[in-house]
Amino acid sequence: MAETAPGLNSIMDMREECSRMIRRLPEPDLIIFDKVLLGALCRAVTPLSTTITTVNQDSPVELIELVRRSDRVHPILNDTELYNRLSDNRSVFILTHILLPGRPLVVLHVAHSTGMFQCVSDIKEGCDSSQIDTLCRNAITQESLEQRTESLYDDEGYMLSCLDFSSGDRDFQHVNTFYSISSLEVALRGIPVGGWCISKAKEALHAPSTLYTTLSPMPGFREWLNVSIKRSSPRVLAIAGEHLPAISTLASSSLASSSSSSSVPDSIKVTVTRLAAYYLLREKQRGCVLDPVGHFHVTNGAVVWALRWAGTRSQEMQAQSLGLMVNYLYDSAAPHRAELYSSDDKIVVSGRAVLCLLE
């Protein structure tokens, strides 16, 4: 049935409806039926059965309008923002199934620059990054990765890996930043279409001396921090130390929406950033990274590379994460790291700068 366009379309519609029914009433029979539908979709929707299309200012109107309404991470608010998304230093990719070209699965937004972006609002406003992050001055090869990845156990027995680019093989000239990715099909939940879209976009953008990174939100950080403080989590209290009262006030009040302001002392910024590193690298749920965006990226083999204070000027995102954003790094070894994370050890690889925040 899923081998034809009408059949695949029907199965996707059925799973979408089944998912809605399960949210209302999780009956055992519905859950079993959902698994049957997921199995059929896993066989029908594969990397080989999907393709990506690049959208630009010359694309058909229907594709441009899809870009306008589809971004669920950074909604496009006006024509100026839409124009910025489709400018020469930006790219938009749409992932579709070869049988259903009119039913997009994923939309991915990419910014092209000569340095690593540290604030997503700059990307949205059409800026070009002129600041090169000195932590990330070298491109990576498979050989250099193998030489510089070291595994260690921390003082609580968690296995971590650290990636160090302190003496890279060649200078990078370009940075491609994946700053927004939206999965449009509830029916495909459980199928890694987002990861496939990133991989196909990397192939389409392939160029020598290019670094692939993200600038991603931490939607669960502020909530986790508030809950951890209320529950007197020993590790959180130890990291916060004497700054606990100030951090508690910042995380629980309306001040969270203006955390990027200069009124926040540097000592508080540093401590909150350390707490964010702990949250990303150590907080787990059923063995997986607790933060949903972090889980997505490390599932696809990304490195937790850098934390960015004042990484967004969006009040909504500041309220979610106190303004912190994350650079995840994708390189040629991402598939290997994805296997490490999917193993029983659930190994998360981080940049040395992030790992040092836990010390």
Short mmCIF file of C-alpha atoms in Angstrom, two decimals:
data_model
loop_
_atom_site.label_atom_id
_atom_site.label_comp_id
_atom_site.label_asym_id
_atom_site.label_seq_id
_atom_site.Cartn_x
_atom_site.Cartn_y
_atom_site.Cartn_z
CA MET A 1 0.00 0.00 0.00
CA ALA A 2 2.79 2.45 0.89
CA GLU A 3 4.48 1.77 -2.47
CA THR A 4 2.05 4.08 -4.27
CA ALA A 5 1.42 7.77 -3.75
CA PRO A 6 -2.24 7.35 -2.68
CA GLY A 7 -1.30 4.50 -0.35
CA LEU A 8 1.54 6.37 1.32
CA ASN A 9 -0.62 9.46 1.64
CA SER A 10 -3.37 7.41 3.33
CA ILE A 11 -0.99 5.75 5.79
CA MET A 12 0.46 9.14 6.77
CA ASP A 13 -3.06 10.54 7.27
CA MET A 14 -4.04 7.51 9.37
CA ARG A 15 -1.00 7.81 11.63
CA GLU A 16 -1.55 11.53 12.10
CA GLU A 17 -5.13 10.87 13.19
CA CYS A 18 -4.04 7.93 15.33
CA SER A 19 -1.50 10.16 17.10
CA ARG A 20 -4.21 12.70 17.90
CA MET A 21 -6.47 9.98 19.32
CA ILE A 22 -3.65 8.56 21.46
CA ARG A 23 -2.99 11.99 22.96
CA ARG A 24 -6.65 12.17 23.97
CA LEU A 25 -7.05 8.55 25.06
CA PRO A 26 -3.98 6.23 25.00
CA GLU A 27 -5.85 2.95 24.47
CA PRO A 28 -3.59 -0.13 24.11
CA ASP A 29 -5.16 -1.08 20.76
CA LEU A 30 -4.46 2.40 19.39
CA ILE A 31 -0.84 2.22 20.51
CA ILE A 32 -0.42 -1.16 18.79
CA PHE A 33 -2.03 0.17 15.60
CA ASP A 34 0.27 3.20 15.73
CA LYS A 35 3.30 0.90 15.84
CA VAL A 36 2.01 -1.01 12.82
CA LEU A 37 1.62 2.24 10.88
CA LEU A 38 5.08 3.40 11.96
CA GLY A 39 6.57 0.13 10.72
CA ALA A 40 4.94 0.59 7.32
CA LEU A 41 6.23 4.17 7.12
CA CYS A 42 9.75 3.14 8.13
CA ARG A 43 9.84 0.79 5.16
CA ALA A 44 8.44 3.37 2.77
CA VAL A 45 10.23 6.53 3.91
CA THR A 46 14.00 6.11 3.69
CA PRO A 47 16.97 8.30 2.77
CA LEU A 48 16.87 6.91 -0.77
CA SER A 49 13.17 7.70 -1.17
CA THR A 50 13.54 11.34 -0.17
CA THR A 51 15.02 14.30 -2.00
CA ILE A 52 15.69 17.97 -1.27
CA THR A 53 14.77 21.07 -3.25
CA THR A 54 16.45 24.45 -2.88
CA VAL A 55 14.13 27.45 -2.58
CA ASN A 56 15.24 30.93 -3.67
CA GLN A 57 13.67 34.21 -4.79
CA ASP A 58 13.06 32.77 -8.26
CA SER A 59 11.22 29.67 -7.00
CA PRO A 60 7.49 29.16 -7.63
CA VAL A 61 5.20 31.23 -5.43
CA GLU A 62 3.78 28.16 -3.69
CA LEU A 63 7.25 27.14 -2.47
CA ILE A 64 8.03 30.65 -1.24
CA GLU A 65 4.71 30.76 0.62
CA LEU A 66 5.52 27.38 2.16
CA VAL A 67 8.78 28.85 3.47
CA ARG A 68 6.86 31.82 4.87
CA ARG A 69 4.44 29.74 6.93
CA SER A 70 6.47 26.66 7.83
CA ASP A 71 9.19 27.88 10.23
CA ARG A 72 8.11 26.72 13.69
CA VAL A 73 11.38 27.69 15.38
CA HIS A 74 11.75 31.29 14.18
CA PRO A 75 8.41 32.29 12.59
CA ILE A 76 8.70 34.65 9.62
CA LEU A 77 6.78 37.78 10.60
CA ASN A 78 6.93 39.97 7.51
CA ASP A 79 8.11 40.31 3.91
CA THR A 80 11.49 41.71 4.96
CA GLU A 81 12.27 38.60 7.01
CA LEU A 82 11.14 36.41 4.12
CA TYR A 83 13.42 38.33 1.75
CA ASN A 84 16.34 37.85 4.17
CA ARG A 85 15.72 34.08 4.28
CA LEU A 86 15.99 33.88 0.47
CA SER A 87 18.93 36.25 -0.04
CA ASP A 88 22.27 35.25 -1.57
CA ASN A 89 23.90 34.47 1.80
CA ARG A 90 21.05 32.20 2.90
CA SER A 91 19.61 28.90 1.67
CA VAL A 92 16.34 27.10 2.28
CA PHE A 93 15.93 23.38 1.63
CA ILE A 94 12.71 21.38 1.51
CA LEU A 95 12.76 17.60 1.98
CA THR A 96 10.05 15.63 0.20
CA HIS A 97 9.26 12.01 -0.60
CA ILE A 98 9.67 11.12 -4.26
CA LEU A 99 6.07 9.81 -4.36
CA LEU A 100 4.60 12.90 -2.68
CA PRO A 101 6.45 15.98 -3.99
CA GLY A 102 3.56 18.22 -2.96
CA ARG A 103 3.65 17.11 0.69
CA PRO A 104 6.84 18.59 2.24
CA LEU A 105 8.35 16.73 5.17
CA VAL A 106 11.06 19.06 6.50
CA VAL A 107 12.14 22.67 5.91
CA LEU A 108 15.76 23.62 6.73
CA HIS A 109 17.22 27.15 6.84
CA VAL A 110 20.95 27.76 6.38
CA ALA A 111 23.09 30.90 6.73
CA HIS A 112 26.41 31.24 4.85
CA SER A 113 29.21 33.32 6.34
CA THR A 114 32.95 33.56 6.92
CA GLY A 115 32.66 33.20 10.69
CA MET A 116 30.50 31.44 13.23
CA PHE A 117 27.30 33.24 14.19
CA GLN A 118 26.83 33.82 17.90
CA CYS A 119 23.34 35.40 17.85
CA VAL A 120 20.46 33.95 15.87
CA SER A 121 18.74 37.35 15.72
CA ASP A 122 21.63 38.56 13.53
CA ILE A 123 20.86 35.75 11.09
CA LYS A 124 17.16 36.56 11.00
CA GLU A 125 17.92 40.22 10.35
CA GLY A 126 20.10 39.36 7.35
CA CYS A 127 23.48 40.15 8.86
CA ASP A 128 26.68 38.47 7.71
CA SER A 129 28.97 37.23 10.45
CA SER A 130 32.35 38.91 10.36
CA GLN A 131 33.45 37.52 13.71
CA ILE A 132 35.40 34.29 13.46
CA ASP A 133 35.11 32.21 16.57
CA THR A 134 38.71 31.55 17.62
CA LEU A 135 37.65 28.28 19.19
CA CYS A 136 36.66 27.02 15.75
CA ARG A 137 39.38 28.30 13.44
CA ASN A 138 40.16 24.97 11.75
CA ALA A 139 38.27 22.59 9.55
CA ILE A 140 38.09 18.95 10.54
CA THR A 141 39.04 15.77 8.73
CA GLN A 142 38.18 12.24 9.71
CA GLU A 143 41.84 11.55 10.53
CA SER A 144 42.23 14.59 12.77
CA LEU A 145 39.02 13.71 14.60
CA GLU A 146 40.27 10.25 15.41
CA GLN A 147 43.54 11.69 16.69
CA ARG A 148 42.01 14.32 18.92
CA THR A 149 38.91 12.69 20.40
CA GLU A 150 39.54 11.56 23.95
CA SER A 151 37.13 9.68 26.19
CA LEU A 152 36.97 10.10 29.92
CA TYR A 153 34.78 9.40 32.89
CA ASP A 154 33.82 12.27 35.16
CA ASP A 155 33.63 12.17 38.93
CA GLU A 156 30.13 10.65 38.84
CA GLY A 157 30.96 7.89 36.37
CA TYR A 158 29.43 9.43 33.24
CA MET A 159 31.35 8.75 30.06
CA LEU A 160 32.05 11.88 28.04
CA SER A 161 34.09 12.54 24.92
CA CYS A 162 35.92 15.72 24.13
CA LEU A 163 36.82 16.99 20.67
CA ASP A 164 39.79 19.36 20.52
CA PHE A 165 40.67 21.34 17.38
CA SER A 166 43.55 23.25 18.92
CA SER A 167 45.86 22.42 16.00
CA GLY A 168 43.73 21.76 12.93
CA ASP A 169 44.83 20.52 9.55
CA ARG A 170 43.64 23.39 7.36
CA ASP A 171 41.96 26.76 7.74
CA PHE A 172 38.25 26.96 7.00
CA GLN A 173 36.99 29.70 4.71
CA HIS A 174 33.23 29.30 4.97
CA VAL A 175 30.69 28.45 7.67
CA ASN A 176 27.24 27.06 6.94
CA THR A 177 24.94 27.49 9.93
CA PHE A 178 21.77 25.41 10.20
CA TYR A 179 19.69 27.81 12.25
CA SER A 180 16.16 26.49 11.87
CA ILE A 181 14.69 23.10 11.04
CA SER A 182 10.98 22.29 11.10
CA SER A 183 9.46 18.84 10.71
CA LEU A 184 6.04 19.29 9.14
CA GLU A 185 4.63 15.78 9.43
CA VAL A 186 3.42 14.41 12.76
CA ALA A 187 2.95 11.09 10.97
CA LEU A 188 6.73 10.69 10.60
CA ARG A 189 7.56 11.11 14.27
CA GLY A 190 10.10 8.40 15.09
CA ILE A 191 11.66 8.51 11.61
CA PRO A 192 14.85 10.63 11.41
CA VAL A 193 13.81 12.77 8.44
CA GLY A 194 15.41 15.87 10.03
CA GLY A 195 18.81 14.21 10.09
CA TRP A 196 18.42 13.09 6.49
CA CYS A 197 17.60 16.66 5.47
CA ILE A 198 20.77 17.97 7.14
CA SER A 199 22.89 15.28 5.47
CA LYS A 200 21.42 15.99 2.04
CA ALA A 201 21.88 19.74 2.55
CA LYS A 202 25.54 19.16 3.42
CA GLU A 203 25.95 17.21 0.18
CA ALA A 204 24.26 19.98 -1.80
CA LEU A 205 26.41 22.67 -0.17
CA HIS A 206 29.62 20.67 -0.33
CA ALA A 207 32.67 22.89 -0.70
CA PRO A 208 36.29 22.61 0.49
CA SER A 209 37.29 24.24 3.77
CA THR A 210 33.71 24.55 4.98
CA LEU A 211 32.46 24.18 8.53
CA TYR A 212 28.91 23.02 9.27
CA THR A 213 27.36 24.18 12.50
CA THR A 214 24.03 25.15 14.07
CA LEU A 215 22.77 27.92 16.30
CA SER A 216 20.11 26.14 18.29
CA PRO A 217 17.75 26.88 21.17
CA MET A 218 17.51 25.09 24.52
CA PRO A 219 13.72 25.13 24.98
CA GLY A 220 13.74 23.17 28.23
CA PHE A 221 16.60 24.88 30.08
CA ARG A 222 14.80 27.50 32.16
CA GLU A 223 12.06 25.07 33.24
CA TRP A 224 14.67 22.47 34.21
CA LEU A 225 16.65 25.05 36.15
CA ASN A 226 13.60 26.20 38.12
CA VAL A 227 12.57 22.63 38.95
CA SER A 228 16.13 21.68 39.94
CA ILE A 229 16.42 24.66 42.29
CA LYS A 230 13.03 23.91 43.88
CA ARG A 231 14.06 20.27 44.39
CA SER A 232 17.46 21.33 45.78
CA SER A 233 19.38 19.26 43.26
CA PRO A 234 22.81 18.74 44.87
CA ARG A 235 24.76 19.21 41.64
CA VAL A 236 22.85 22.35 40.63
CA LEU A 237 23.27 23.84 44.10
CA ALA A 238 26.99 23.05 43.99
CA ILE A 239 27.45 24.75 40.60
CA ALA A 240 25.35 27.77 41.57
CA GLY A 241 27.13 28.22 44.90
CA GLU A 242 26.85 31.72 46.34
CA HIS A 243 25.04 32.89 43.20
CA LEU A 244 22.01 30.65 43.87
CA PRO A 245 19.68 33.43 45.13
CA ALA A 246 20.41 35.66 42.13
CA ILE A 247 20.07 32.78 39.65
CA SER A 248 16.83 31.64 41.26
CA THR A 249 15.41 35.15 40.95
CA LEU A 250 16.55 35.43 37.33
CA ALA A 251 15.12 32.04 36.33
CA SER A 252 11.77 32.41 38.08
CA SER A 253 10.87 36.02 37.30
CA SER A 254 9.97 38.13 34.29
CA LEU A 255 13.62 39.21 34.20
CA ALA A 256 14.27 36.00 32.28
CA SER A 257 13.00 37.72 29.13
CA SER A 258 15.76 40.32 29.36
CA SER A 259 18.63 38.13 30.52
CA SER A 260 20.89 39.40 27.75
CA SER A 261 20.98 42.88 29.20
CA SER A 262 24.16 44.33 30.62
CA SER A 263 22.50 44.47 34.03
CA VAL A 264 23.29 40.77 34.59
CA PRO A 265 26.71 40.52 36.29
CA ASP A 266 29.41 38.55 34.48
CA SER A 267 29.71 36.15 37.42
CA ILE A 268 26.02 35.23 37.03
CA LYS A 269 26.39 34.82 33.26
CA VAL A 270 29.34 32.45 33.74
CA THR A 271 27.52 30.39 36.38
CA VAL A 272 24.31 30.12 34.34
CA THR A 273 26.38 29.03 31.34
CA ARG A 274 28.02 26.33 33.48
CA LEU A 275 24.55 25.15 34.51
CA ALA A 276 23.57 25.05 30.83
CA ALA A 277 26.59 22.86 30.05
CA TYR A 278 25.58 20.48 32.85
CA TYR A 279 22.02 20.43 31.51
CA LEU A 280 23.13 19.57 27.97
CA LEU A 281 25.81 17.00 28.77
CA ARG A 282 24.57 15.31 31.90
CA GLU A 283 20.81 15.58 32.31
CA LYS A 284 19.17 12.50 30.81
CA GLN A 285 15.68 11.09 30.45
CA ARG A 286 15.48 7.35 29.81
CA GLY A 287 19.16 7.49 28.94
CA CYS A 288 18.77 10.25 26.34
CA VAL A 289 19.71 13.93 26.45
CA LEU A 290 16.89 15.71 28.27
CA ASP A 291 16.79 18.78 26.04
CA PRO A 292 14.70 17.86 22.96
CA VAL A 293 16.73 19.95 20.50
CA GLY A 294 19.99 18.67 21.99
CA HIS A 295 18.72 15.09 21.71
CA PHE A 296 17.91 15.66 18.03
CA HIS A 297 21.37 16.94 17.19
CA VAL A 298 23.44 14.41 19.17
CA THR A 299 21.24 11.63 17.75
CA ASN A 300 22.50 12.80 14.35
CA GLY A 301 26.13 12.83 15.54
CA ALA A 302 26.66 16.53 16.24
CA VAL A 303 29.24 17.85 18.72
CA VAL A 304 28.04 20.15 21.51
CA TRP A 305 30.53 22.83 20.51
CA ALA A 306 29.82 26.19 22.20
CA LEU A 307 27.30 27.97 24.41
CA ARG A 308 26.31 31.53 23.51
CA TRP A 309 25.09 33.98 26.12
CA ALA A 310 22.68 36.49 24.54
CA GLY A 311 22.37 34.12 21.59
CA THR A 312 18.92 35.51 20.80
CA ARG A 313 17.02 38.75 21.17
CA SER A 314 13.67 36.95 20.96
CA GLN A 315 11.77 37.44 24.22
CA GLU A 316 10.10 34.05 23.80
CA MET A 317 13.43 32.23 23.52
CA GLN A 318 14.99 34.31 26.27
CA ALA A 319 12.13 33.18 28.49
CA GLN A 320 12.81 29.53 27.56
CA SER A 321 16.59 29.51 27.98
CA LEU A 322 17.59 32.84 29.58
CA GLY A 323 18.86 33.86 26.16
CA LEU A 324 21.40 31.06 25.79
CA MET A 325 21.86 29.32 22.43
CA VAL A 326 24.06 26.41 21.37
CA ASN A 327 26.44 25.82 18.48
CA TYR A 328 26.36 22.14 17.50
CA LEU A 329 29.06 21.06 15.06
CA TYR A 330 28.55 18.60 12.18
CA ASP A 331 31.56 17.04 10.43
CA SER A 332 32.49 13.91 8.50
CA ALA A 333 32.51 11.78 11.66
CA ALA A 334 28.90 12.61 12.61
CA PRO A 335 27.60 9.16 11.53
CA HIS A 336 30.19 7.48 13.78
CA ARG A 337 29.21 9.65 16.76
CA ALA A 338 25.54 8.93 16.08
CA GLU A 339 26.34 5.25 16.58
CA LEU A 340 28.10 6.05 19.86
CA TYR A 341 25.05 7.90 21.12
CA SER A 342 22.67 5.16 20.05
CA SER A 343 24.73 2.59 21.95
CA ASP A 344 24.09 1.65 25.57
CA ASP A 345 26.68 4.17 26.79
CA LYS A 346 24.81 7.14 25.23
CA ILE A 347 28.10 8.99 24.71
CA VAL A 348 27.76 12.72 24.06
CA VAL A 349 30.74 14.42 22.41
CA SER A 350 31.44 18.03 23.31
CA GLY A 351 33.96 20.71 22.47
CA ARG A 352 36.64 21.23 25.07
CA ALA A 353 35.31 24.70 25.87
CA VAL A 354 31.93 23.21 26.89
CA LEU A 355 33.42 20.28 28.77
CA CYS A 356 35.67 22.63 30.76
CA LEU A 357 32.56 24.36 32.08
CA LEU A 358 31.82 21.20 34.10
CA GLU A 359 35.14 21.33 35.92
#
